[in-house]
Coordinates of C-alpha atoms in Angstrom, one line a residue:
X1 CA 98.6 81.1 128.9
X2 CA 101.0 83.9 128.0
X3 CA 99.4 86.3 130.6
X4 CA 99.8 83.5 133.2
X5 CA 103.4 83.0 132.3
X6 CA 104.2 86.7 132.5
X7 CA 102.6 86.9 135.9
X8 CA 104.6 83.9 137.0
X9 CA 107.8 85.4 135.7
X10 CA 107.2 88.6 137.7
X11 CA 106.2 86.6 140.7
X12 CA 109.4 84.4 140.6
X13 CA 111.6 87.5 140.3
X14 CA 109.9 89.0 143.3
X15 CA 110.3 85.8 145.3
X16 CA 114.0 85.5 144.4
X17 CA 114.6 88.8 146.4
X18 CA 113.2 87.1 149.5
X19 CA 115.1 84.8 151.8
X20 CA 114.4 81.1 151.0
X21 CA 112.7 78.9 153.5
X22 CA 112.8 75.4 152.0
X23 CA 116.1 75.4 150.0
X24 CA 119.6 76.6 150.5
X25 CA 120.3 80.0 148.9
X26 CA 122.3 78.6 145.9
X27 CA 119.7 75.9 145.1
X28 CA 116.9 78.4 145.5
X29 CA 118.4 80.9 143.1
X30 CA 119.2 78.2 140.6
X31 CA 115.7 76.8 140.7
X32 CA 114.3 80.3 140.2
X33 CA 116.6 81.0 137.2
X34 CA 115.6 77.6 135.7
X35 CA 111.9 78.5 136.2
X36 CA 112.4 81.9 134.6
X37 CA 114.1 80.4 131.5
X38 CA 111.3 77.8 131.2
X39 CA 108.7 80.6 131.4
X40 CA 110.5 82.6 128.8
X41 CA 110.7 79.6 126.5
X42 CA 107.0 78.8 127.2
X43 CA 106.0 82.4 126.0
X44 CA 108.1 82.0 122.8
X45 CA 106.5 78.5 122.3
X46 CA 103.0 79.9 122.6
X47 CA 103.8 82.8 120.1
X48 CA 105.1 80.2 117.7
X49 CA 102.0 78.1 118.2
X50 CA 99.8 81.1 117.4
X51 CA 101.8 81.7 114.2
X52 CA 101.4 78.0 113.3
X53 CA 97.7 78.1 114.0
X54 CA 97.3 81.2 111.8
X55 CA 99.3 79.4 109.1
X56 CA 96.9 76.5 109.1
X57 CA 93.9 78.8 109.0
X58 CA 95.1 81.0 106.1
X59 CA 96.8 78.5 103.8
X60 CA 98.0 75.3 105.6
X61 CA 94.9 73.2 105.5
X62 CA 93.8 74.3 102.1
X63 CA 97.2 73.4 100.6
X64 CA 97.1 70.1 102.3
X65 CA 93.7 69.4 100.9
X66 CA 94.9 70.4 97.4
X67 CA 97.8 68.0 97.8
X68 CA 95.5 65.1 98.6
X69 CA 93.2 66.0 95.6
X70 CA 96.3 66.2 93.4
X71 CA 97.3 62.6 94.4
X72 CA 93.9 61.5 93.1
X73 CA 93.4 58.9 95.9
X74 CA 90.3 57.0 96.8
X75 CA 88.1 59.1 99.1
X76 CA 88.8 57.3 102.4
X77 CA 92.5 56.9 101.6
X78 CA 92.7 60.6 100.8
X79 CA 91.1 61.5 104.2
X80 CA 93.7 59.3 105.9
X81 CA 96.6 60.8 104.0
X82 CA 95.3 64.3 104.8
X83 CA 95.0 63.5 108.6
X84 CA 98.4 61.7 108.9
X85 CA 100.2 64.4 107.0
X86 CA 98.7 66.9 109.4
X87 CA 99.9 64.9 112.4
X88 CA 103.4 64.5 110.9
X89 CA 103.7 68.2 110.1
X90 CA 102.5 69.2 113.6
X91 CA 105.2 66.9 115.1
X92 CA 107.9 68.4 112.9
X93 CA 106.9 72.0 113.7
X94 CA 107.1 71.2 117.5
X95 CA 110.6 69.8 117.1
X96 CA 112.6 73.0 117.4
X97 CA 111.2 73.9 120.9
X98 CA 111.7 70.3 122.0
X99 CA 115.2 70.3 120.7
X100 CA 116.2 73.5 122.4
X101 CA 114.6 72.4 125.7
X102 CA 116.4 69.0 125.8
X103 CA 119.7 69.8 124.1
X104 CA 120.3 73.3 125.4
X105 CA 118.2 74.4 128.3
X106 CA 118.2 71.2 130.3
X107 CA 121.8 70.5 129.5
X108 CA 122.7 74.0 130.8
X109 CA 121.1 73.3 134.1
X110 CA 122.6 69.9 134.4
X111 CA 119.6 67.7 133.7
X112 CA 119.7 66.3 130.1
X113 CA 122.2 63.7 129.1
X114 CA 120.6 63.0 125.8
X115 CA 122.9 62.7 122.8
X116 CA 122.0 64.1 119.4
X117 CA 121.5 60.6 118.0
X118 CA 119.3 59.6 121.0
X119 CA 117.2 62.7 120.7
X120 CA 116.3 62.0 117.0
X121 CA 115.9 58.3 117.8
X122 CA 113.3 59.2 120.4
X123 CA 111.7 61.6 118.0
X124 CA 111.3 59.1 115.2
X125 CA 110.1 56.4 117.6
X126 CA 107.5 58.8 119.0
X127 CA 106.5 59.9 115.5
X128 CA 106.2 56.3 114.3
X129 CA 104.0 55.5 117.3
X130 CA 101.8 58.6 116.8
X131 CA 101.3 57.8 113.1
X132 CA 100.7 54.1 113.5
X133 CA 98.2 54.5 116.4
X134 CA 96.8 57.6 114.8
X135 CA 96.2 55.6 111.5
X136 CA 93.9 53.1 113.3
X137 CA 92.1 55.7 115.4
X138 CA 91.6 58.2 112.6
X139 CA 90.4 55.5 110.2
X140 CA 87.8 54.4 112.8
X141 CA 86.6 58.0 113.4
X142 CA 86.4 58.6 109.6
X143 CA 84.2 55.5 109.2
X144 CA 82.0 56.6 112.1
X145 CA 81.6 60.1 110.8
X146 CA 80.7 58.9 107.4
X147 CA 78.3 56.1 108.3
X148 CA 76.8 56.9 111.7
X149 CA 74.0 59.4 112.1
X150 CA 74.9 60.7 115.5
X151 CA 78.6 60.2 115.0
X152 CA 79.7 62.3 117.9
X153 CA 78.4 59.8 120.4
X154 CA 80.1 56.8 118.9
X155 CA 83.3 58.9 118.3
X156 CA 83.3 59.9 122.0
X157 CA 83.1 56.3 123.1
X158 CA 85.9 55.2 120.7
X159 CA 88.3 57.9 121.9
X160 CA 87.4 57.4 125.5
X161 CA 88.1 53.6 125.2
X162 CA 91.4 54.6 123.5
X163 CA 92.3 56.7 126.5
X164 CA 91.7 53.8 128.8
X165 CA 93.7 51.4 126.6
X166 CA 96.6 53.9 126.5
X167 CA 96.7 53.9 130.3
X168 CA 96.3 50.1 130.4
X169 CA 99.2 49.4 128.0
X170 CA 101.4 52.4 129.1
X171 CA 104.0 50.0 130.7
X172 CA 104.5 48.3 127.4
X173 CA 104.7 51.5 125.5
X174 CA 107.3 52.9 127.9
X175 CA 109.6 50.0 127.1
X176 CA 110.0 51.4 123.6
X177 CA 112.0 54.3 125.2
X178 CA 113.5 52.9 128.4
X179 CA 114.8 49.7 130.0
X180 CA 113.0 48.4 133.0
X181 CA 114.7 45.8 135.3
X182 CA 113.3 44.2 138.4
X183 CA 114.4 45.8 141.6
X184 CA 117.6 44.1 142.8
X185 CA 117.2 44.8 146.5
X186 CA 115.2 42.2 148.4
X187 CA 115.0 44.2 151.6
X188 CA 113.6 47.3 149.9
X189 CA 111.4 45.2 147.8
X190 CA 109.8 43.5 150.8
X191 CA 109.2 46.9 152.5
X192 CA 107.5 48.3 149.3
X193 CA 105.4 45.1 149.0
X194 CA 104.4 45.5 152.7
X195 CA 103.3 49.0 152.1
X196 CA 101.3 48.0 149.0
X197 CA 99.6 45.2 150.9
X198 CA 98.3 47.7 153.4
X199 CA 96.3 49.5 150.7
X200 CA 95.5 46.5 148.6
X201 CA 97.6 47.5 145.6
X202 CA 98.4 44.6 143.4
X203 CA 101.2 45.0 140.8
X204 CA 103.1 42.8 138.3
X205 CA 106.3 43.9 139.9
X206 CA 108.7 46.6 141.1
X207 CA 111.0 47.9 138.4
X208 CA 113.9 50.3 138.1
X209 CA 113.9 52.5 135.0
X210 CA 117.2 53.7 133.4
X211 CA 116.1 57.3 133.6
X212 CA 119.7 58.4 134.0
X213 CA 120.4 57.6 130.4
X214 CA 118.5 60.7 129.5
X215 CA 118.0 62.9 132.6
X216 CA 119.2 63.4 136.1
X217 CA 115.8 64.3 137.6
X218 CA 114.2 62.2 140.3
X219 CA 110.8 60.5 140.1
X220 CA 108.7 57.3 140.8
X221 CA 105.3 56.3 139.5
X222 CA 102.7 53.6 139.3
X223 CA 101.9 52.8 135.7
X224 CA 99.1 50.8 134.0
X225 CA 95.7 49.6 135.0
X226 CA 94.3 46.4 136.5
X227 CA 96.7 43.5 136.4
X228 CA 99.1 45.5 134.3
X229 CA 100.0 47.9 137.2
X230 CA 103.6 48.2 138.0
X231 CA 105.8 50.2 140.4
X232 CA 108.5 52.2 138.6
X233 CA 111.5 53.8 140.4
X234 CA 113.9 56.0 138.5
X235 CA 117.5 54.9 139.1
X236 CA 118.3 58.5 139.8
X237 CA 115.8 58.5 142.7
X238 CA 117.3 55.3 144.3
X239 CA 120.8 56.9 144.3
X240 CA 119.7 60.2 145.8
X241 CA 117.0 59.4 148.3
X242 CA 117.3 57.1 151.3
X243 CA 115.1 54.1 151.9
X244 CA 112.8 56.0 154.3
X245 CA 112.4 58.9 151.8
X246 CA 111.8 56.5 148.9
X247 CA 109.0 54.7 150.9
X248 CA 107.5 58.0 151.8
X249 CA 107.4 59.1 148.1
X250 CA 105.8 55.8 147.2
X251 CA 103.3 56.3 150.0
X252 CA 102.3 59.5 148.3
X253 CA 101.8 57.7 145.0
X254 CA 99.8 55.0 146.8
X255 CA 97.6 57.8 148.0
X256 CA 96.6 58.5 144.5
X257 CA 95.7 54.8 144.1
X258 CA 93.8 54.7 147.4
X259 CA 91.9 57.8 146.5
X260 CA 91.1 56.5 143.0
X261 CA 92.6 59.6 141.5
X262 CA 93.3 58.0 138.1
X263 CA 89.7 56.8 137.8
X264 CA 88.5 60.3 138.8
X265 CA 90.8 61.9 136.3
X266 CA 89.5 59.5 133.6
X267 CA 86.0 60.5 134.5
X268 CA 86.7 64.2 134.3
X269 CA 88.5 63.8 131.0
X270 CA 85.6 61.7 129.7
X271 CA 83.2 64.5 130.6
X272 CA 85.3 67.1 128.9
X273 CA 85.8 64.9 125.9
X274 CA 82.0 64.4 125.6
X275 CA 81.6 68.2 125.7
X276 CA 84.3 68.6 123.0
X277 CA 82.5 66.2 120.6
X278 CA 79.2 67.8 121.3
X279 CA 80.7 71.2 120.3
X280 CA 82.6 69.9 117.3
X281 CA 79.5 68.1 115.9
X282 CA 77.7 71.5 115.7
X283 CA 80.4 73.5 114.0
X284 CA 78.9 76.0 111.6
X285 CA 80.0 75.8 107.9
X286 CA 81.5 79.2 108.5
X287 CA 84.4 77.5 110.4
X288 CA 85.3 75.3 107.4
X289 CA 85.1 78.4 105.1
X290 CA 87.4 80.2 107.4
X291 CA 90.0 77.4 107.0
X292 CA 89.3 77.3 103.3
X293 CA 88.6 73.6 103.3
X294 CA 85.8 71.3 102.4
X295 CA 83.6 69.9 105.2
X296 CA 85.1 66.4 105.3
X297 CA 85.8 63.9 108.1
X298 CA 89.6 64.6 107.8
X299 CA 89.3 68.4 107.9
X300 CA 86.9 68.0 110.9
X301 CA 89.5 65.9 112.8
X302 CA 92.3 68.4 111.9
X303 CA 90.2 71.4 113.1
X304 CA 89.4 69.4 116.3
X305 CA 93.1 68.9 117.0
X306 CA 93.8 72.6 116.3
X307 CA 91.1 73.8 118.7
X308 CA 92.0 71.4 121.6
X309 CA 94.6 73.8 123.1
X310 CA 92.0 76.6 123.0
X311 CA 89.5 74.3 124.8
X312 CA 92.0 73.2 127.3
X313 CA 92.7 76.8 128.2
X314 CA 89.1 77.2 129.5
X315 CA 89.2 73.9 131.4
X316 CA 92.6 74.5 132.9
X317 CA 91.2 76.0 136.2
X318 CA 88.9 73.0 136.7
X319 CA 91.7 70.5 136.0
X320 CA 94.1 72.5 138.1
X321 CA 91.7 72.6 141.1
X322 CA 91.2 68.8 141.1
X323 CA 94.9 68.2 140.5
X324 CA 96.0 70.3 143.5
X325 CA 93.3 68.7 145.7
X326 CA 94.5 65.2 144.7
X327 CA 98.1 66.1 145.5
X328 CA 97.3 67.4 148.9
X329 CA 95.2 64.3 149.7
X330 CA 98.0 62.0 148.4
X331 CA 100.5 63.9 150.7
X332 CA 98.2 63.3 153.7
X333 CA 98.0 59.6 152.9
X334 CA 101.7 59.3 152.3
X335 CA 102.4 61.0 155.6
X336 CA 100.1 58.6 157.4
X337 CA 102.1 55.6 156.0
X338 CA 105.4 57.1 157.2
X339 CA 105.6 60.4 158.9
X340 CA 105.1 64.1 158.0
X341 CA 108.7 64.8 158.6
X342 CA 110.0 61.9 156.5
X343 CA 107.7 62.8 153.6
X344 CA 108.5 66.5 153.8
X345 CA 112.2 65.8 153.8
X346 CA 111.9 63.5 150.8
X347 CA 109.8 66.0 148.8
X348 CA 112.2 68.8 149.6
X349 CA 115.0 66.6 148.2
X350 CA 113.1 66.1 145.0
X351 CA 112.4 69.8 144.7
X352 CA 116.0 70.6 145.2
X353 CA 117.4 67.9 142.8
X354 CA 114.8 68.7 140.1
X355 CA 115.4 72.5 140.5
X356 CA 111.6 73.0 140.9
X357 CA 110.8 76.5 142.1
X358 CA 108.7 76.0 145.3
X359 CA 106.4 79.0 144.7
X360 CA 103.8 79.7 142.1
X361 CA 101.6 82.8 141.5
X362 CA 98.3 82.5 143.3
X363 CA 96.1 83.1 140.2

């Protein structure tokens, strides 16, 4: 990751010396400067992640295990406390980078409108959600690991079903952080519904999200699965992009639906998840000795979570390939519903408003 970020940093600086094609000079330079700052922060974040990983290896997990032993809890409860404390500590350790990004970097470039109280309110909401859902999932995995012979197969299916449920209920989860109100524009609503009818997209409604409460960036998305699908428009998008541009952007999103990109992504993630469980089920005892912990369901789950970023590094080219292919195909479909010129103009508006640098290193 760090090597990629360094290459991207150098590439952006080179591109900033060239005359912009898509954006005005001022917007181009600002997008480049924002990208540079994000890359620099990403490098710092990865160095800190490496230090945290080393901390868990050399003393973190063993101290956590000692603490749960000291509490003298029943075995299963001790495993749960171990795993939940691990999740809570990881969340707290990630807080400084998140705080700097939201409260300093994004404010400096005119994006974030988050107050200090709202930032911590969001953090504790997210932490509570992580721990409550994590409690149920981890307890289920512990029971499977302890009582099922080929536990990796059952664990895979449990986590995969959890991923599907997370997508299914995402519209409900999102309501914990934002307000969603029905679109109050009958003409626009009828045009969107007409576009959705063309591709057979059924939704529970078209909603406007109060994104401007936190951020000035533009976006729109389709959330949920099955009958729970809904169209979500950021209020920032409605105020910045005209009706034709908005419809073109939604056409792009409908392209993902038409091409079944979400189902394909779930399939790919399911395959990678199966591989992860196959590997983690055959960890040699040496790994647990390296972390100075006993070979228990809780320590196994913690080690799995620690190694996920390492695993994702090797799968990144595959995921990136499919992601880019999906975006190109969605662009083609979106252009077919409106026009190439309309979609291109709308996407350039989003790039400009979001200060997204239009070039990336071809690695």
